[in-house]
Structures are given as structure tokens and as C-alpha cells.
CSV table of C-alpha atoms and ligand atoms in Angstrom, one decimal:
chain,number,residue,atom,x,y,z
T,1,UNK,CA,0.0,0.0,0.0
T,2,UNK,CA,1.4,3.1,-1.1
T,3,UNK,CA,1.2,6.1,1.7
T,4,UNK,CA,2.4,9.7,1.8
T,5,UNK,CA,3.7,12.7,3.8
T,6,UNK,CA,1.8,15.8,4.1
T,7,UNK,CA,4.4,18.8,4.1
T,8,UNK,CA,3.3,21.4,6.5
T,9,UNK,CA,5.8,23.5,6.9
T,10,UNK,CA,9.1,24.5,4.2
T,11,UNK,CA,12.3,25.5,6.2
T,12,UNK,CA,13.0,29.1,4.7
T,13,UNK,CA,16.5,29.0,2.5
T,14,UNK,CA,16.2,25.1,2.7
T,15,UNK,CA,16.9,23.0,-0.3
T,16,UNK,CA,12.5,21.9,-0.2
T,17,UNK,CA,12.0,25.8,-0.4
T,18,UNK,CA,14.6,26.5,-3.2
T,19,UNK,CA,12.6,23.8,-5.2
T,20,UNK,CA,9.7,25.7,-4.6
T,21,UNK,CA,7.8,22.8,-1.7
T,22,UNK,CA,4.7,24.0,-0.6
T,23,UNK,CA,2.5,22.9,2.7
T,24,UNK,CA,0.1,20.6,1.6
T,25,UNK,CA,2.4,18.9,-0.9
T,26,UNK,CA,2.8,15.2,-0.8
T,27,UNK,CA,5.7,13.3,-0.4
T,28,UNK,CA,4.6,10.1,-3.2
T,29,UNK,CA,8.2,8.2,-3.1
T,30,UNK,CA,11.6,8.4,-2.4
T,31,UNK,CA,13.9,7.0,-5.2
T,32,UNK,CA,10.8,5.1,-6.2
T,33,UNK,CA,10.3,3.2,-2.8
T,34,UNK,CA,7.3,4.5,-0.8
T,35,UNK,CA,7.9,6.1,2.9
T,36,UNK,CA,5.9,5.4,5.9
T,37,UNK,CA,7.1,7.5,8.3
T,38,UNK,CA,9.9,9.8,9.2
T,39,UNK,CA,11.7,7.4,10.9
T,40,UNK,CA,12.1,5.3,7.3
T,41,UNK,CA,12.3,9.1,5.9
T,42,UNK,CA,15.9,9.8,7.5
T,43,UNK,CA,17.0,6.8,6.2
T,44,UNK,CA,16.1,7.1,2.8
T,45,UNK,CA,17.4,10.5,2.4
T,46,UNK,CA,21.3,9.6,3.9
T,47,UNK,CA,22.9,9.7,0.8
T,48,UNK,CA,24.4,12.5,-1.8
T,49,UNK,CA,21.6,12.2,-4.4
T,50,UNK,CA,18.3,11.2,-4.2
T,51,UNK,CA,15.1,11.6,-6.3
T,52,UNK,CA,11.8,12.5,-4.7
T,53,UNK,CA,8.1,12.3,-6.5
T,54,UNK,CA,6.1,15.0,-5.5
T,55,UNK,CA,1.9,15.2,-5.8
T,56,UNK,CA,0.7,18.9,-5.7
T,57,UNK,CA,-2.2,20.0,-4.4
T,58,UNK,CA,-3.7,20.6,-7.8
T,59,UNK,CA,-2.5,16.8,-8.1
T,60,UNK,CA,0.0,17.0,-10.9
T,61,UNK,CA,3.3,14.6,-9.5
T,62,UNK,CA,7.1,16.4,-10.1
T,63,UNK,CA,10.2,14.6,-9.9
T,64,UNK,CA,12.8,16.1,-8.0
T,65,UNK,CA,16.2,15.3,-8.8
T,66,UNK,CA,18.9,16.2,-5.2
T,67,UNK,CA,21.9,16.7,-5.0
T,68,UNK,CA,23.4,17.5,-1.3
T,69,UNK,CA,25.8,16.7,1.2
T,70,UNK,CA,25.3,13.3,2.9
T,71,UNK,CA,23.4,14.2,5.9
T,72,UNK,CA,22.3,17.8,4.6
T,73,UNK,CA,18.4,18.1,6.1
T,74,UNK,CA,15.8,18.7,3.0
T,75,UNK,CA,14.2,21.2,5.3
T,76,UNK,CA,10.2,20.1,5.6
T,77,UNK,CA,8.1,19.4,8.3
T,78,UNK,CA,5.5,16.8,8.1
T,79,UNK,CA,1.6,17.2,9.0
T,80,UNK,CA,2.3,13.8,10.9
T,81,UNK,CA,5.4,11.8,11.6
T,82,UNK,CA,3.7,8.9,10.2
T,83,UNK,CA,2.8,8.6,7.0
T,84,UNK,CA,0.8,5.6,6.9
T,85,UNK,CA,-1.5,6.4,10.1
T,86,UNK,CA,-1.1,6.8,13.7
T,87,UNK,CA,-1.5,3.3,15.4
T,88,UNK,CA,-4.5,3.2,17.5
T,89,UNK,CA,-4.3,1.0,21.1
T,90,UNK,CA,-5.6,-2.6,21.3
T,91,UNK,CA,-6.2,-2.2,24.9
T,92,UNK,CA,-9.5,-0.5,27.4
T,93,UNK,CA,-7.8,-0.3,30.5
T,94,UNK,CA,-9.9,0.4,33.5
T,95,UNK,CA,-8.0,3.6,34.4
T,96,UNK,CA,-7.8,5.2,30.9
T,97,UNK,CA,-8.0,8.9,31.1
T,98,UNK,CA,-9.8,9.6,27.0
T,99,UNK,CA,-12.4,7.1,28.4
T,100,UNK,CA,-13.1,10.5,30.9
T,101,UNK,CA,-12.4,12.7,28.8
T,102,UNK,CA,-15.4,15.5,28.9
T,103,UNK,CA,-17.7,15.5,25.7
T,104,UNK,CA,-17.3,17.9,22.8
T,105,UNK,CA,-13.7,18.8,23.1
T,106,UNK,CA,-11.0,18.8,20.5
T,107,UNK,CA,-11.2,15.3,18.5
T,108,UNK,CA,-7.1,14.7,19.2
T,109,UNK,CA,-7.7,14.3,22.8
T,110,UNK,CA,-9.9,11.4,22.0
T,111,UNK,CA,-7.2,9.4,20.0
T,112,UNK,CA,-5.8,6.6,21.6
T,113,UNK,CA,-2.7,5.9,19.9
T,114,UNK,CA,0.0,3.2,21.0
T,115,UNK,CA,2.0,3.8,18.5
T,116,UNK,CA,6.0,2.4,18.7
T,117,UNK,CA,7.1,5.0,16.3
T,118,UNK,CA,5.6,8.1,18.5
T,119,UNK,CA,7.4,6.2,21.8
T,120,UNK,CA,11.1,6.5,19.8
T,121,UNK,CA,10.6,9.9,18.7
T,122,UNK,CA,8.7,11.4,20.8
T,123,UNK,CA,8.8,10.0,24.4
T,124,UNK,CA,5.1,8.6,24.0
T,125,UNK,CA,4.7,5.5,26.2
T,126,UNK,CA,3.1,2.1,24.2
T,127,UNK,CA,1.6,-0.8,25.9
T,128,UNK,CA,3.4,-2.9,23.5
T,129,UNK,CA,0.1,-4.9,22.5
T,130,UNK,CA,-0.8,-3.8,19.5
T,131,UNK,CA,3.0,-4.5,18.3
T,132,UNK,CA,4.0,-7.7,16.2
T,133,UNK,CA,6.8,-10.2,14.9
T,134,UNK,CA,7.4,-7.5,12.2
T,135,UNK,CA,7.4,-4.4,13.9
T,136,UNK,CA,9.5,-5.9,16.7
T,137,UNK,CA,12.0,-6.8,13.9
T,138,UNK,CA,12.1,-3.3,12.5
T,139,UNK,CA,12.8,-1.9,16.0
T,140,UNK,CA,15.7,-4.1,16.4
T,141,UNK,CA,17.2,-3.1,12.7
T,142,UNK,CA,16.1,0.1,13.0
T,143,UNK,CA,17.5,0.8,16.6
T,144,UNK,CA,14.7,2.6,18.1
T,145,UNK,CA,15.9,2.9,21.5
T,146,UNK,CA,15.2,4.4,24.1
T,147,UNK,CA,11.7,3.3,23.9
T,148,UNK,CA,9.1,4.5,26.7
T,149,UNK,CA,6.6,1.4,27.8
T,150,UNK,CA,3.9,1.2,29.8
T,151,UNK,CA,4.2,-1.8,31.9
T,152,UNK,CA,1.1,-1.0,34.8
T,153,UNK,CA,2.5,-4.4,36.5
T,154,UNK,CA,4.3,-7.4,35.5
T,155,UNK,CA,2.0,-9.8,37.3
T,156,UNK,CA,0.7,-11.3,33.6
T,157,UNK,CA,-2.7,-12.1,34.3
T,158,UNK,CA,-3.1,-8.7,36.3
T,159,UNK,CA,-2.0,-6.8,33.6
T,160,UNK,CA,-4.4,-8.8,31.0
T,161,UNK,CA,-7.5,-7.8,33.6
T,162,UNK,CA,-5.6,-4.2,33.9
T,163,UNK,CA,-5.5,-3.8,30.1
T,164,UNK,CA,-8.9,-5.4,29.2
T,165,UNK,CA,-6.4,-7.2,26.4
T,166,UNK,CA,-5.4,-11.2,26.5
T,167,UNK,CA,-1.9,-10.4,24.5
T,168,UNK,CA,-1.1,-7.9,27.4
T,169,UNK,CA,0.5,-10.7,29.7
T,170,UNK,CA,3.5,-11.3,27.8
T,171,UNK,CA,5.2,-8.0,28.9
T,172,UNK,CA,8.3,-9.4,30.6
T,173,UNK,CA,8.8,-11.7,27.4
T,174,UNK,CA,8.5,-8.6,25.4
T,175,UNK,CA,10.8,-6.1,27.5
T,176,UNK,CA,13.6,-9.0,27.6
T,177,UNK,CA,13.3,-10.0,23.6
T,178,UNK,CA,14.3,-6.1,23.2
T,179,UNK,CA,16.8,-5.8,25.7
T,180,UNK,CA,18.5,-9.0,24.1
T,181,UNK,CA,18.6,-6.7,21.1
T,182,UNK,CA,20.1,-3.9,22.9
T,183,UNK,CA,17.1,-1.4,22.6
T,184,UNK,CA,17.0,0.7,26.1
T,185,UNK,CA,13.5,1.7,28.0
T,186,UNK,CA,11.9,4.1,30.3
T,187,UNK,CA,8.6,2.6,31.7
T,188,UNK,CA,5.9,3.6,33.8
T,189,UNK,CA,3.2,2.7,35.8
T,190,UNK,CA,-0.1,3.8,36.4
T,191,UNK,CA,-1.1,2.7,40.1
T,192,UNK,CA,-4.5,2.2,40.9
T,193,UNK,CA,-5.2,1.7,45.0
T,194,UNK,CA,-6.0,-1.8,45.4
T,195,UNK,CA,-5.2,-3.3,42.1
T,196,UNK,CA,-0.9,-2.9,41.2
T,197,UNK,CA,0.1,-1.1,44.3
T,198,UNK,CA,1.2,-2.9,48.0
T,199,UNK,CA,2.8,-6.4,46.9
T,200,UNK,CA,2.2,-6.5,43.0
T,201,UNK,CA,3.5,-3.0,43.1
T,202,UNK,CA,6.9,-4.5,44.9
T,203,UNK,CA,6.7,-7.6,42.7
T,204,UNK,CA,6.9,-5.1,39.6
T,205,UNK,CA,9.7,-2.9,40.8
T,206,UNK,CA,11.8,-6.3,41.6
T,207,UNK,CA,10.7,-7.7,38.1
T,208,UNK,CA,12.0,-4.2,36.2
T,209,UNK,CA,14.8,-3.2,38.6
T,210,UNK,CA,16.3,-6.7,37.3
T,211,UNK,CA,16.2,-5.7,34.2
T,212,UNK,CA,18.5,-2.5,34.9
T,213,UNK,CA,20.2,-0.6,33.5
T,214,UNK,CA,18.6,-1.6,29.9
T,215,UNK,CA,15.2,-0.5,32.0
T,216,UNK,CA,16.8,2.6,32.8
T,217,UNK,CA,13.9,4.4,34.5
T,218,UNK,CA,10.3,3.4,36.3
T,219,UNK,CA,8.4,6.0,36.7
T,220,UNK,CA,4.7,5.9,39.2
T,221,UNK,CA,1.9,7.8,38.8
T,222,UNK,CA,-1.7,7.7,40.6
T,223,UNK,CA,-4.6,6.8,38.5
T,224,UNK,CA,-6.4,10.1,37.8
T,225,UNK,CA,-10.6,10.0,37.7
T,226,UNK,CA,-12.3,12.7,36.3
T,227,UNK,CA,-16.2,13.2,37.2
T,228,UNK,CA,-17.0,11.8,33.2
T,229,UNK,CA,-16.7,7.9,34.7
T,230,UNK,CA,-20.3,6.8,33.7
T,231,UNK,CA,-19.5,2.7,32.5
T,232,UNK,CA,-16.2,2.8,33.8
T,233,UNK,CA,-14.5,0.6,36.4
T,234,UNK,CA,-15.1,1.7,39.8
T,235,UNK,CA,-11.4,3.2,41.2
T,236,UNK,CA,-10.6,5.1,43.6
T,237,UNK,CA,-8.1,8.0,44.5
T,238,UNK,CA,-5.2,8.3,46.4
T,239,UNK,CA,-6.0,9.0,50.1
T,240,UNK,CA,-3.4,10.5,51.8
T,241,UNK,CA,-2.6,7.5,54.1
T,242,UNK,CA,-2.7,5.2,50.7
T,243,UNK,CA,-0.3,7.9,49.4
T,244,UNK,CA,2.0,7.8,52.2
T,245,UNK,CA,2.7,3.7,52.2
T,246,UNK,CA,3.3,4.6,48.5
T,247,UNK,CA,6.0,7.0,49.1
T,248,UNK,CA,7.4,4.7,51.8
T,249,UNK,CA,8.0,1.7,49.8
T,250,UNK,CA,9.6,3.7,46.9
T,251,UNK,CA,11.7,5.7,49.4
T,252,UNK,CA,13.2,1.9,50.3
T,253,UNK,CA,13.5,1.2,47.0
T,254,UNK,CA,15.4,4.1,46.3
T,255,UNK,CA,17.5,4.0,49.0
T,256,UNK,CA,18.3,0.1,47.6
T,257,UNK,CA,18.6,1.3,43.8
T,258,UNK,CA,21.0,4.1,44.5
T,259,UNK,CA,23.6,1.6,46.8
T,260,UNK,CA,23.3,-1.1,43.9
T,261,UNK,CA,23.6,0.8,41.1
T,262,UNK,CA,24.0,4.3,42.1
T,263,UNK,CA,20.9,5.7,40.5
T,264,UNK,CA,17.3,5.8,42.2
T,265,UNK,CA,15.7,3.9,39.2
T,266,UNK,CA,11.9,4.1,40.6
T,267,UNK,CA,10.6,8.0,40.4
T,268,UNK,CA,7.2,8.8,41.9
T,269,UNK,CA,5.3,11.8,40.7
T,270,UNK,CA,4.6,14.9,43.0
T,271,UNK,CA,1.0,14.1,43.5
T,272,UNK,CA,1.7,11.4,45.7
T,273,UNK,CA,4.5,13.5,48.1
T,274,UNK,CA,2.4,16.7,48.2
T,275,UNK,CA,-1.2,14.4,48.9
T,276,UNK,CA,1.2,12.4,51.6
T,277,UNK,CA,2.4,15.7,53.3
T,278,UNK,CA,5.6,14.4,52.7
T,279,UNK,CA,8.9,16.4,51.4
T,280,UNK,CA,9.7,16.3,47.3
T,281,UNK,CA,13.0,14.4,47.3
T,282,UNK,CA,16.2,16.3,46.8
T,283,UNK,CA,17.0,17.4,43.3
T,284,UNK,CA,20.2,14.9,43.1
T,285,UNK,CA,17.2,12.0,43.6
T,286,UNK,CA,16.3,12.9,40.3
T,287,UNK,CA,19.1,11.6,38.4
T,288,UNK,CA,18.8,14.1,35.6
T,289,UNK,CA,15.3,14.0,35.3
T,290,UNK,CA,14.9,10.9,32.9
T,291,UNK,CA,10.9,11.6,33.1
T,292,UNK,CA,10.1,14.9,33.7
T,293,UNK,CA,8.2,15.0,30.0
T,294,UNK,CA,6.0,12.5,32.3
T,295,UNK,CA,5.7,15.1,34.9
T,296,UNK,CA,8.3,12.9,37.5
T,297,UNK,CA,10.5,15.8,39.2
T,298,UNK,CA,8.6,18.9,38.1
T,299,UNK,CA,7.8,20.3,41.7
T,300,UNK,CA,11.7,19.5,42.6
T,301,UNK,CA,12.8,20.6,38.8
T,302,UNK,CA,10.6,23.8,39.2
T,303,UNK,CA,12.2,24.9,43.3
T,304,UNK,CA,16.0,23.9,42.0
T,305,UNK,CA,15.6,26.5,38.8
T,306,UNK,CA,14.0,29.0,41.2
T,307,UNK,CA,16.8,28.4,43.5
T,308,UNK,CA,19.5,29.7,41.1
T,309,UNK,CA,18.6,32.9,41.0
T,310,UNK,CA,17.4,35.8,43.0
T,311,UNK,CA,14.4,38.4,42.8
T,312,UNK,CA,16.5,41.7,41.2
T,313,UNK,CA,14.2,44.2,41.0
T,314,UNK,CA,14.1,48.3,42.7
T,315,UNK,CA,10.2,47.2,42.3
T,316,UNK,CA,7.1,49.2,41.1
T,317,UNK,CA,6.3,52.9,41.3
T,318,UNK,CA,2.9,52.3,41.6
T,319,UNK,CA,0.9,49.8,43.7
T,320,UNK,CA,0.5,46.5,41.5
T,321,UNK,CA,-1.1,43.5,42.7
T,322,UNK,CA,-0.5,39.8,40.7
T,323,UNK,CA,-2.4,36.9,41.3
T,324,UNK,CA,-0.1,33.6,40.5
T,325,UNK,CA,-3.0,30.9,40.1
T,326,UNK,CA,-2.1,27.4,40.3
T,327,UNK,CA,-4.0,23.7,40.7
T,328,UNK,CA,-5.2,22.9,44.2
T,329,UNK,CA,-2.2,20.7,44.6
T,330,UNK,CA,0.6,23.2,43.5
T,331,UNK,CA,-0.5,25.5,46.0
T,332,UNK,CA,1.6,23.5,49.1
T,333,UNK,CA,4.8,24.5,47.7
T,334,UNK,CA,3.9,27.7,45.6
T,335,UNK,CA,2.2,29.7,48.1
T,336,UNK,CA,5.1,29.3,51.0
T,337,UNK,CA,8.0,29.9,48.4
T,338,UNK,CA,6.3,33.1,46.8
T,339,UNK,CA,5.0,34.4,50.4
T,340,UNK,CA,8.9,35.5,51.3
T,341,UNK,CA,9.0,37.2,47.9
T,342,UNK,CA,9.2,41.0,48.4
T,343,UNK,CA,9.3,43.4,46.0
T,344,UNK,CA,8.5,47.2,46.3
T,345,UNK,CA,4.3,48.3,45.5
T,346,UNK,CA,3.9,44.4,44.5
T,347,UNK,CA,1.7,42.2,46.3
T,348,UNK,CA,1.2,38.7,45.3
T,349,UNK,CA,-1.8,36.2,46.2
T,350,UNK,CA,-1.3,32.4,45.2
T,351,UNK,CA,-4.7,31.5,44.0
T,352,UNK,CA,-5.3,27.5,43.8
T,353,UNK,CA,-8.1,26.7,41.2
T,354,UNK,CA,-9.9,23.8,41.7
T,355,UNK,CA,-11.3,22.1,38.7
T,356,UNK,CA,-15.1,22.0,38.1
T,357,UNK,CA,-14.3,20.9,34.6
T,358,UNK,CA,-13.0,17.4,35.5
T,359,UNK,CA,-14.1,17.3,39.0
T,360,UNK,CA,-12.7,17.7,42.1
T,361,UNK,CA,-10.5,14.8,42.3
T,362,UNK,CA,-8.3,16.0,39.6
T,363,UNK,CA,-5.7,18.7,41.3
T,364,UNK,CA,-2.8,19.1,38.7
T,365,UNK,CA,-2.3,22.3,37.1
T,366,UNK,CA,-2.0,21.2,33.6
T,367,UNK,CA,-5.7,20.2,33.7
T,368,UNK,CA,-7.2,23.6,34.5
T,369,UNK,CA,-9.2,25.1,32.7
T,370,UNK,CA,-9.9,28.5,31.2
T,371,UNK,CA,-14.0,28.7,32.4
T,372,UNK,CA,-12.8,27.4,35.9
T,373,UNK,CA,-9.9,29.9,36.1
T,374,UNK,CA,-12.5,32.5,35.2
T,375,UNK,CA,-15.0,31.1,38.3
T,376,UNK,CA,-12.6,30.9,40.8
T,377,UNK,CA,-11.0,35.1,39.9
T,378,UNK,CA,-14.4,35.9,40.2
T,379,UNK,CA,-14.6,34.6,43.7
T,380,UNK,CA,-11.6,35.8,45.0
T,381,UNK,CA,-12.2,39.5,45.4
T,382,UNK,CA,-11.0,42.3,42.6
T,383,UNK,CA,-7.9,45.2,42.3
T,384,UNK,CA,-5.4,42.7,40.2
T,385,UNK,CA,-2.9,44.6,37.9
T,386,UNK,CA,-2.7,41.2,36.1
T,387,UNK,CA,-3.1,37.4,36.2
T,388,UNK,CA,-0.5,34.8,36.1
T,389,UNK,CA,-1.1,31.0,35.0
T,390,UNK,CA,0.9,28.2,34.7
T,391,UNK,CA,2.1,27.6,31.0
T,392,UNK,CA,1.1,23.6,31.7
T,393,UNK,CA,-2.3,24.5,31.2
T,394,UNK,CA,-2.0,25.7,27.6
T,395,UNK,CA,-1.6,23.3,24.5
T,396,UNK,CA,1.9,23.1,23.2
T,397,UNK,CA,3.0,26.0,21.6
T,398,UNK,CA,-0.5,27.8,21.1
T,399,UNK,CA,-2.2,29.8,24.1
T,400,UNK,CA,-5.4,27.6,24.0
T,401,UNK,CA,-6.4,26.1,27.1
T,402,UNK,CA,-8.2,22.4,27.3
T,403,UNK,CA,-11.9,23.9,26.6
T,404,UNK,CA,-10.5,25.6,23.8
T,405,UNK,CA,-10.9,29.0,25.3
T,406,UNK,CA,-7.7,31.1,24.3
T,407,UNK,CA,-5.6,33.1,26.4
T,408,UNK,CA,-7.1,36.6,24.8
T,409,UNK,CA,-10.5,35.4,25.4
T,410,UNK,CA,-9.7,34.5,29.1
T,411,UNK,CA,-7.9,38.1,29.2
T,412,UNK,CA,-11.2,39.8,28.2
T,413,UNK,CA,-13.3,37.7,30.9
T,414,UNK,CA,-11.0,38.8,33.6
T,415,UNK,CA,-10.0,42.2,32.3
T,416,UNK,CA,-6.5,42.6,33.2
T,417,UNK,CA,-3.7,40.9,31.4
T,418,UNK,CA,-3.3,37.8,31.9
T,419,UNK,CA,0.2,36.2,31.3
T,420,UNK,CA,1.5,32.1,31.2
T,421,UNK,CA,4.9,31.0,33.5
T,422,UNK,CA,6.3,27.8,31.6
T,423,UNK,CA,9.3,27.7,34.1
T,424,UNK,CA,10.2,29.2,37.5
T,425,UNK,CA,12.8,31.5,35.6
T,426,UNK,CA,9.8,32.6,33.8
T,427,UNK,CA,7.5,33.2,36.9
T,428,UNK,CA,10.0,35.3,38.2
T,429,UNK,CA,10.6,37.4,35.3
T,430,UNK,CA,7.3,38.1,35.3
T,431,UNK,CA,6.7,39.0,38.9
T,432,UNK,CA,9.8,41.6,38.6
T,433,UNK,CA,9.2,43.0,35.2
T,434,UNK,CA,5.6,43.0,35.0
T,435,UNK,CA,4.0,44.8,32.7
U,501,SF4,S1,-3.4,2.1,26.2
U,501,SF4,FE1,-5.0,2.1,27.8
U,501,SF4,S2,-4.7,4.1,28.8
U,501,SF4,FE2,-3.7,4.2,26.8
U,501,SF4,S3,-5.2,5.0,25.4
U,501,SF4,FE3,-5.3,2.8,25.2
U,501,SF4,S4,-6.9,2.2,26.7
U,501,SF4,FE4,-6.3,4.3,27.2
């Protein structure tokens, strides 16, 4: 089957834009064989010449005839990274999050990919079900490593039930046919009180840890349950006490990992240290932060950068008054770390916003929304120069929060400006230089 690359973007000056590419070309071929992702792209383009068959959008195909240097980049961006499709998952697990996802938002956040190819280039963990004899071969010629697998437990009929999938008990078969071919993994686990956490949980960090260093990182977090859970499988959350036995065993474990091997190998996310009442581990813990993408470390990440730097400011001339809004869980280290913050005519009120949109339950601040950020500023008094909220909470690269209202739209609800901090360098650039 033949497939092909949507071009949506041409690299100014690049050798696609001196041809005269356009977005919404199609890539047909590449020296006549036909591509199916970017992966089998960068491949097929390592060499000093190489033809391309290009379809236009008014459907006439060009052949382009390259010269360049051996590893000289062509200069185009793809719609997708994979030409032939994203794979979709094989699995219903009881805890999945798009299976709560509110109605009527975006279509992507309803796609349930499990796709090997997203996992190597993008840090996108795969359950490893939907993934056969042929695509494990390609991995292994291809080297895609590291690879980032969700493994849930390693208990094999646990993780079928966990999985809703009969092919998902074959996991430790799986993780140590791709370790025999040298491909490396980060893995995770989503724990779900009463089901993989007390002695499964320990039999799943034994199982992986013995598997280290090609497992080169686990990484926990809790199950998260929105309030959209009709027909789903009855969970619960975290309590703190829960929480706490949680951090206990992984502190062990830790402790174990770092004198056998010198690294802490098992990472727990912040949720469950700031739900326990318990302190984020030191910033050495981390190990370099294999998973913060997967949110592990951002609370320690987040106090180290802040750390590095102090407030230098002569202040404002005029009274100004921010209000740093956060999820109800950030506010436990937020609001004592910006309450010694003093900076002439500026006063600062940590506002934790709890989310009405996914229910109660859910406390990160990368789930908030922009009609509950709105409810909660209209609640909490008036006399703000401006608004800050945490970057987390916007899609990638565009200021659009998760019920697609936009950042100017939330600015003309509240009316002051309202600005995002995407790092604690960021929050305090804005707190000293507001404007
Ligand atoms: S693998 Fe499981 S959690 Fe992930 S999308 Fe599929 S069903 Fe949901």
C-alpha cells in the first residue's frame, strides 16, 4: 500500500524551499520506494543524491532530482510523523483517562494511539500490545531505543485484567526479547489503589529493577478519575494514608537502587509526596530527570531553577497587585516559596483553582481550565494589575487552554492581562518585570 507525507511546513532557504515545496504537498516516493514515516524518511534521504516524486495539491506529481551533502536536512516538516496512520491502542484499560475525557472537546484528545514509532521519537509510552513479529523486527534493525513502555504491572494475568487485552500478559517476554537486542526503556506505571500497588506493586519494581540498566527508568503515577466515569471501572483516588505507604516503599526502593547501582531507578510523581504531606525528594534524587516530560521531578525541577537565581528588582512605582494561580495541589509549595517574595508596591496572592471541569479529584495544574480559572478570579475578590497562570495549562506552543478558550478570550473575561509562566525563571521574570 502506497502512503504519503503531508508537508506542513518549508524551512526558509532550505533545499525543499529553493525547489519551490509547498505545505500541503505530498511526499509520493523516495527513489521510487514509498515512505511510511519519518523514521524510514531519515533513512532514505542519507545519501548524496536522491530523487523525490512529489503530488501537488492541484494533483500533478514532479520529480525532484537532489543533490546535497550526505546528511544535509531537505528542510520540511511533516503534517504527521507517520505517513501511513497513527496506530490506534488494542487495549480498554480500567483507568484510561480519553475514556473520561469530557464530551465535545478537540477530536485529538480522544485518540488513543500506541504507536511504537511516536514512543522512539517522541517520548510517548506504548503498551506494547498492538506490536508484532514485524514491527518488533524493525525496532531491532532500526535501533529505536530508548523506547518508553507502559508496563502497569508485571503480574501477567493482572495486567491482561488491567489492560482489558489477553496479548497484554506477555510483557516481561516482550521487555527482555528487546533488551537482548540492545534497545533501552523508560517505563511507567499507572497505580491504581488496590489493584498494582502494595505487593504487586513490589513484585513489579523487583521484576524491572532486574532488568536495569537496559530498564533505565520506572516511573509511578496515581490513577487520575475525572467526574466523566459513567461505565467505567469503579477506582478510587489516592487517600493521603494510601499515598504515604506509597511513598514509603519507593523511598526503600530508592535507597536500595541508589547503593546497587548508584541511580534511584523508581521515580514517583509529586501528587503522591504533596497528597502524603511528605517532602519532594532532593534534586540529586532525580538523576537528571529521565521523566520529567512525564511530569516525575517537576515540583523538585521547578524549586532547584528557582533556587538559582534571585528576585533583582528596585520594584514598582505604583501599587500592582498579581495573582499567581495554580492547581489545588501546587499550591503546598507555591504559596510558601512566593509568600517571602518582596518586591516594592507588589503584592502577590497564590490562588489555587480547583477544577469544576474534570471534577474535584483531579488537582494538577495542567488540567485547568480557562471557564474554571475564570469562576474561581471571580470569587476571590478584585484590584489585580494582572493574572499569572501556569504555561502547563496551555496546548503546546499555542495559548489555547483544554476547553479551547484562548488566552485573549480569558484576558477579556477577567479584564487585566493575563500572562503564562512555563518555568520558575519565567514566573520570576514576570513578577519583577511585570508589565
Ligand atoms: S493504552 Fe490504555 S490508557 Fe492508553 S489510550 Fe489505550 S486504553 Fe487508554
Amino acid at each position: 500500500m502506497a502512503y504519503s507525507g503531508i508537508v506542513a511546513r518549508v524551512i526558509p532557504d532550505s533545499i525543499s524551499a529553493q525547489l519551490g515545496l509547498e505545505p500541503g504537498d505530498r511526499l509520493i516516493t523516495v527513489d521510487g520506494e514509498s515512505i511510511i514515516d519519518i523514521i524510514d524518511l531519515s533513512f532514505a534521504l542519507a545519501d548524496e543524491s536522491v530523487e523525490l516524486v512529489i503530488e501537488k495539491k492541484n494533483g500533478e506529481q514532479e520529480i525532484l532530482e537532489i543533490d546535497k551533502e550526505y546528511d544535509e536536512d531537505l528542510g520540511i516538516e511533516f503534517e504527521s510523523a507517520v505517513f501511513d496512520g497513527v496506530r490506534r491502542c488494542a487495549n480498554k484499560c480500567i483507568f484510561c483517562f480519553v475514556d473520561q475525557m469530557a464530551p465535545g472537546m478537540r477530536e485529538s484528545l480522544y485518540v488513543k494511539d500506541d504507536d511504537y514509532r511516536l514512543s522512539f521519537l517522541y517520548g510517548n509510552f506504548v503498551t506494547l500490545t498492538n506490536s508484532g513479529p514485524q514491527d518488533f523486527n524493525r525496532i531491532r534493525r532500526l535501533h529505536l531505543s530508548p523506547l518508553y513502555v507502559s508496563v502497569h504491572t508485571t503480574n501477567s494475568s493482572l495486567r491482561e485484567k488491567m489492560l482489558n487485552n489477553k496479548s497484554a500478559g506477555k510483557i516481561m517476554e516482550q521487555l527482555s526479547a528487546l533488551i537482548a537486542s540492545g534497545i533501552e526503556m523508560h517505563t511507567q506505571i499507572v497505580l491504581c489503589p488496590g489493584i498494582n500497588d502494595g505487593d504487586e506493586l513490589e513484585r513489579t519494581i523487583t521484576d524491572l529493577y532486574s532488568l536495569h540498566p537496559s530498564i533505565i527508568s520506572m516511573a509511578i503515577v496515581p490513577v487520575g478519575l475525572s467526574r466523566y466515569r459513567e461505565n467505567c471501572y469503579s477506582l478510587e483516588v489516592f487517600t493521603p494514608e494510601k499515598a504515604l505507604s506509597v511513598v514509603t516503599a519507593v523511598n526503600k526502593w530508592q535507597q536500595k537502587c541508589r547503593k546497587t547501582s548508584g541511580t534511584s531507578f523508581v521515580y514517583l510523581s509529586d501528587e503522591f509526596y504533596l497528597a502524603a504531606n511528605q517532602p519532594i525528594p532532593e534534586y540529586d534524587m532525580y538523576d537528571g530527570f529521565p521523566q520529567l516530560e512525564n511530569g516525575i521531578g517537576l515540583v523538585r525541577n521547578f524549586l532547584h531553577e528557582w533556587q538559582q537565581e534571585s528576585i533583582v528588582t528596585t520594584g514598582y512605582q505604583t501599587p500592582h497587585h498579581l495573582a499567581v494561580l495554580c492547581g489545588i495541589s501546587a499550591q503546598k509549595f507555591l504559596e510558601p516559596l512566593l509568600d517571602v517574595v518582596k518586591i516594592h508596591n507588589l503584592t502577590i496572592s497564590v490562588i489555587p483553582v480547583k477544577n469544576e471541569f474534570f471534577g474535584k479529584d483531579i488537582t494538577v495544574s495542567g488540567l485547568l481550565t480557562g471557564q474554571d480559572i475564570i469562576s474561581t478570579l471571580s470569587q476571590s475578590g478584585e484590584g489585580r494589575t494582572g493574572v499569572i497562570i501556569p504555561g502547563t495549562a496551555l496546548r503546546k506552543g499555542e495559548g489555547v487552554f483544554l476547553d479551547n478558550m484562548t488566552l485573549d478570550e480569558l484576558e477579556g473575561y477577567v479584564g487585566v492581562p493575563v500572562r503564562a509562566a512555563y518555568s520558575a525563571d519565567g514566573l520570576r521574570e514576570l513578577l519583577q518585570t511585570w508589565r
